[in-house]
Every structure is written in C-alpha cells, then in structure tokens.
CSV table of C-alpha atoms in Angstrom, one decimal:
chain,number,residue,atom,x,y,z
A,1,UNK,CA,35.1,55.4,102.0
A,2,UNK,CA,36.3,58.1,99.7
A,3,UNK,CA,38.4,61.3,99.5
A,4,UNK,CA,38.3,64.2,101.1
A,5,UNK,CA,35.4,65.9,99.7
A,6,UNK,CA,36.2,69.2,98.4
A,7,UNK,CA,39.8,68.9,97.3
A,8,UNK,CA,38.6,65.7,95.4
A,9,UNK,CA,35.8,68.0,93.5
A,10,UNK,CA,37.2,70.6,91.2
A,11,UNK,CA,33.9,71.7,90.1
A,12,UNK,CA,32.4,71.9,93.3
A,13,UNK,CA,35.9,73.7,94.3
A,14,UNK,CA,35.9,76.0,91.7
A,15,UNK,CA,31.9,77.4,92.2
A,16,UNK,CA,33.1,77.9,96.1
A,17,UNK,CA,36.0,80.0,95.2
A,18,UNK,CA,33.6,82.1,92.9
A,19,UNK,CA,31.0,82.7,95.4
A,20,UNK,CA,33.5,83.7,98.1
A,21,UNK,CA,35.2,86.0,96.0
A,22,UNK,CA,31.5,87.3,94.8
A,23,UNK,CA,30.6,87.2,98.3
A,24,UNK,CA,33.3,88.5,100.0
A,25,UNK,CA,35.5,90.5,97.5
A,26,UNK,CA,38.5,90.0,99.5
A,27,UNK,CA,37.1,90.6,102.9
A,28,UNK,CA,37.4,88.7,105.9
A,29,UNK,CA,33.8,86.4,106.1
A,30,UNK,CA,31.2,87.5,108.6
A,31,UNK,CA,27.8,86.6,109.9
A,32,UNK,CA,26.2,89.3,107.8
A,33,UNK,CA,27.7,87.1,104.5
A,34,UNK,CA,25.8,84.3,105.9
A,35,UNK,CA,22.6,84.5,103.4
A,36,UNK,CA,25.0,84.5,100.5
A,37,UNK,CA,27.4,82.0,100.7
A,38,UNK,CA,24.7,79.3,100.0
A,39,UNK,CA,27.2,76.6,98.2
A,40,UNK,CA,29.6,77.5,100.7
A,41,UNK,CA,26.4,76.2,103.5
A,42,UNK,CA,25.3,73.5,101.5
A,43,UNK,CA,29.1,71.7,101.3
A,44,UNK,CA,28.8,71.9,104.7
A,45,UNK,CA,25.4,70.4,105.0
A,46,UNK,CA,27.1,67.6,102.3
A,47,UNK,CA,30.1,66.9,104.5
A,48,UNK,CA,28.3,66.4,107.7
A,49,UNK,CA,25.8,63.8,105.8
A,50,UNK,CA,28.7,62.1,104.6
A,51,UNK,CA,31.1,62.2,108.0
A,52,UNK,CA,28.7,63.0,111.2
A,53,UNK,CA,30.8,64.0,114.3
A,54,UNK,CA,28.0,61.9,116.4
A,55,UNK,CA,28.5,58.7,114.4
A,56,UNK,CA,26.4,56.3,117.0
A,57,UNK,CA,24.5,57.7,119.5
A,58,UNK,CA,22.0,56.5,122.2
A,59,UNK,CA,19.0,58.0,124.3
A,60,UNK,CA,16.7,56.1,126.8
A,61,UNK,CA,13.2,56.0,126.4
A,62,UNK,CA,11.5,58.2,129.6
A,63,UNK,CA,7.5,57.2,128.5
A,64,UNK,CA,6.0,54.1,127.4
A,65,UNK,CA,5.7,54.7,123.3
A,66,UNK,CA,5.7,52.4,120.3
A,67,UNK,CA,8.3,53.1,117.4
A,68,UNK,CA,6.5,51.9,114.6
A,69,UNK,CA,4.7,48.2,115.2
A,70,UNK,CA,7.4,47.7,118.4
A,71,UNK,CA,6.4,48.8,122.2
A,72,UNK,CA,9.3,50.4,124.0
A,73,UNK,CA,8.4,50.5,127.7
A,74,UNK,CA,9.9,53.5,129.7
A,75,UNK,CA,13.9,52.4,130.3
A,76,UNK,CA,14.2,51.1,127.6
A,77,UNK,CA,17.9,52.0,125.9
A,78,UNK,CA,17.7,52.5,122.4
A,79,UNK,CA,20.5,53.3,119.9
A,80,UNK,CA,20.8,54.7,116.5
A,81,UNK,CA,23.4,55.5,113.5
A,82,UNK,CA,23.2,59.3,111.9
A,83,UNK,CA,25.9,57.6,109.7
A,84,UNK,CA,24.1,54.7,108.6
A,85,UNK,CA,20.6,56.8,108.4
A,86,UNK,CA,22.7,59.4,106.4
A,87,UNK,CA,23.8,56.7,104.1
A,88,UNK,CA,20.4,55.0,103.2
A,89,UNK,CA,19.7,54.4,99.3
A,90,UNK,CA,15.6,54.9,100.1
A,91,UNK,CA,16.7,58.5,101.5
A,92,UNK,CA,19.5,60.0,99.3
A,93,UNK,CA,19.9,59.4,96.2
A,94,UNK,CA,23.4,57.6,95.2
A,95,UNK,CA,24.0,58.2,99.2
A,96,UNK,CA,27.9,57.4,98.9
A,97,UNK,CA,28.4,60.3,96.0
A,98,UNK,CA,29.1,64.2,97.1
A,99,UNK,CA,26.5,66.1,95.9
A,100,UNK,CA,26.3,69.7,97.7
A,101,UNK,CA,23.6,70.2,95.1
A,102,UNK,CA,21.5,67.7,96.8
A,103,UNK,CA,20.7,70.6,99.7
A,104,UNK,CA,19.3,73.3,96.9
A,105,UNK,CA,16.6,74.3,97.3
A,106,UNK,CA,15.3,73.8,93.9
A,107,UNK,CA,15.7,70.1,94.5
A,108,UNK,CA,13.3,67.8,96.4
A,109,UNK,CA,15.0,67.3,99.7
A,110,UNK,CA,15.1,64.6,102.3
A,111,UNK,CA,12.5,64.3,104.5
A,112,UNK,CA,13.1,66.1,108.0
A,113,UNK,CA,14.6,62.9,110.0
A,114,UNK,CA,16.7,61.8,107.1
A,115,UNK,CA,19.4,64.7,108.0
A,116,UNK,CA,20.4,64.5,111.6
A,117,UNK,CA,23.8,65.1,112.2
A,118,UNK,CA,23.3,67.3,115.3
A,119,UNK,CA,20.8,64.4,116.3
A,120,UNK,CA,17.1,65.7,117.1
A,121,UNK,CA,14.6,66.1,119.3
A,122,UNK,CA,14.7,67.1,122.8
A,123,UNK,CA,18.4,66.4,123.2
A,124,UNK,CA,19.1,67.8,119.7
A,125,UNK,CA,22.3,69.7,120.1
A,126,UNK,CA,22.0,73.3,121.5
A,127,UNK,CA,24.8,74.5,119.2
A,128,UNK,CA,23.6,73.5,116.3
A,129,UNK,CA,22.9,77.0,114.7
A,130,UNK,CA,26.2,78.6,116.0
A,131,UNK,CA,28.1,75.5,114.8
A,132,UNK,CA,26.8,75.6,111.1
A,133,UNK,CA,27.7,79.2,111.0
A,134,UNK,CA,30.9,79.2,112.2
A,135,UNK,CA,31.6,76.3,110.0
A,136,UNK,CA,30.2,78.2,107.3
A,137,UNK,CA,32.1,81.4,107.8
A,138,UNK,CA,35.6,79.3,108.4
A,139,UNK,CA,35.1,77.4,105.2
A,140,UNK,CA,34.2,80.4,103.2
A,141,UNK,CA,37.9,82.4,104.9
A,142,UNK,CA,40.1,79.6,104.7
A,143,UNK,CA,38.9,79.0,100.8
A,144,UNK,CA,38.7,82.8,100.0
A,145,UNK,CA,42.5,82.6,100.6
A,146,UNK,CA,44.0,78.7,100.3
A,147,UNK,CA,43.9,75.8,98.6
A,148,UNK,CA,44.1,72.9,99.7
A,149,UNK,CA,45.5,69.9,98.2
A,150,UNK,CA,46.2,66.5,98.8
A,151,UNK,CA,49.9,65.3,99.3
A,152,UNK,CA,51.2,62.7,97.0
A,153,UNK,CA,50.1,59.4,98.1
A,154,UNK,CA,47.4,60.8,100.3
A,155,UNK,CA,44.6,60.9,97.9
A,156,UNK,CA,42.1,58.5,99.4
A,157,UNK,CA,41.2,59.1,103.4
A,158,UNK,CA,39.3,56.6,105.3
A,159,UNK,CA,37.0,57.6,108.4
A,160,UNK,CA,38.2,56.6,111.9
A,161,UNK,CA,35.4,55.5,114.4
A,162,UNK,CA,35.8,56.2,118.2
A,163,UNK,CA,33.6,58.8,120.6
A,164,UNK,CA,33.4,60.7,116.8
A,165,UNK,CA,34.1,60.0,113.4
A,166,UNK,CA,37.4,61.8,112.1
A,167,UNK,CA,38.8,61.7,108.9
A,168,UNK,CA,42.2,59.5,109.8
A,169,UNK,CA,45.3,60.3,107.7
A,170,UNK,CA,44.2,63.1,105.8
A,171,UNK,CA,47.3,65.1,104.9
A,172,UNK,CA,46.8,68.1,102.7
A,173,UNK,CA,48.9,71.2,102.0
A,174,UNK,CA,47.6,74.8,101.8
A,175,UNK,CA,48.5,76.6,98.6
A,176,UNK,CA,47.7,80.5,98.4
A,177,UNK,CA,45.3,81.1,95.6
C-alpha cells in the first residue's frame, strides 16, 4: 500500500514545519490557530482518504427507495467501502498517490460523497468536527516540535483490516527539530 505518508514526503514535510512555525511561532497549537494551519488540515483530510478508520461499514435501509436503477425494500442490509470509494480513479485523480494539495481550495474538488471518512448521512459521525480539529491541532504540536522518521528497515507500512484500518508495523522514531 505505501509508506507512511508524511515522513515519506519531504516536501509536503518541510511546508508543514513552515506553517506551524508561521503559525504558531513556538506556541503550543490551539483552536484559535485552527483557520491557519490549512496544510496542516488538508494532510489530514489526505490521510483519512488514503487510511479511513471506518474501512467497511453497513446501514439498513428503514424506507422503501431505489439506489440508482435497483429497488431496495425497507430491511434491506446494505454495505459499503469509504476505502474502496476513497480510492476510485473516476473520483481522485491518481487515487493511490498523497496529494494534500488535492483538498485546496484552488483546485476542483471531489464531489460531496466522494470523501466520506466519517461516513454520512443520518448516522454520519457526531464527532466528526471535534475529531478533525483535534487531529489538526495534535499534528500541528507534535510537528512544531519532532520529527519523525522511519527506522531502518521500516520504510514501507502496510494497512491492517479488522473493526478499523491501522497502519500495522509502522515504527518511527521522534527526533527534536
């Protein structure tokens, strides 16, 4: 599948160290820094596309309804992939590269149910706001201070499927910048 994204991307790694040290200027992140770490938000949104926690996931139709040309009577269980939709050549452009850049705002984006890593709808998850910021503000601390590189041998990590999608063997050592 790949490497771990950022420590496998010095360019991408080097503009996140300069906007936290822009950003912050050696202070601890906070929710006010939010609308200015915008790389820092968009490897995050790049990450997630790549590696979803909620891999496979399933709902149960409650209504009759049709999903396109197919009638799904009430009952009916239904299961879908954010991985595999996250991953789609007709959606993303080279799907299996990193791109943070993809999530700019300057660029055409995805359409709406092409990025679903919280999943969506009525069961989308209720933390999905406080989980983006906090992932936001932990990336943007941990690389104001570290960096973190792979051990030797441990360049290439494959993702682990069970009840979420984890990043196996990845083994990493934090260096002070």
């Amino acid at each position: 599948m790949g490497t771990g994204p950022l420590a496998s991307h010095p360019e991408f790694e080097q503009r996140l160290h300069t906007e936290v040290d822009t950003v912050l200027r050696g202070n601890p992140a906070t929710h006010a820094d939010l609308p200015r770490l915008e790389l820092t938000e968009r490897i995050i949104n790049e990450t997630l596309r790549l590696y979803p926690q909620g891999w496979f996931l399933t709902r149960t139709v409650t209504h009759d309804t049709h999903l396109g040309r197919h009638p799904l009577p009430a009952g009916t269980s239904l299961a879908y992939s954010p991985y595999l939709i996250h991953h789609r050549p007709d959606l993303y452009t080279d799907p299996e590269t990193f791109d943070p850049d993809c999530w700019d705002p300057q660029r055409p984006q995805p359409p709406r149910h092409a990025f679903i890593p919280f999943a969506t709808g009525a069961r989308k998850c209720i933390g999905d706001t406080f989980a983006m910021a906090e992932a936001t503000l932990a990336l943007a601390t941990i690389t104001a201070r570290w960096r973190l590189k792979h051990l030797p041998g441990h360049h290439r990590t494959r993702p682990v499927l069970g009840a979420s999608i984890g990043p196996g063997e990845l083994r990493m050592r934090p260096t002070p910048r």
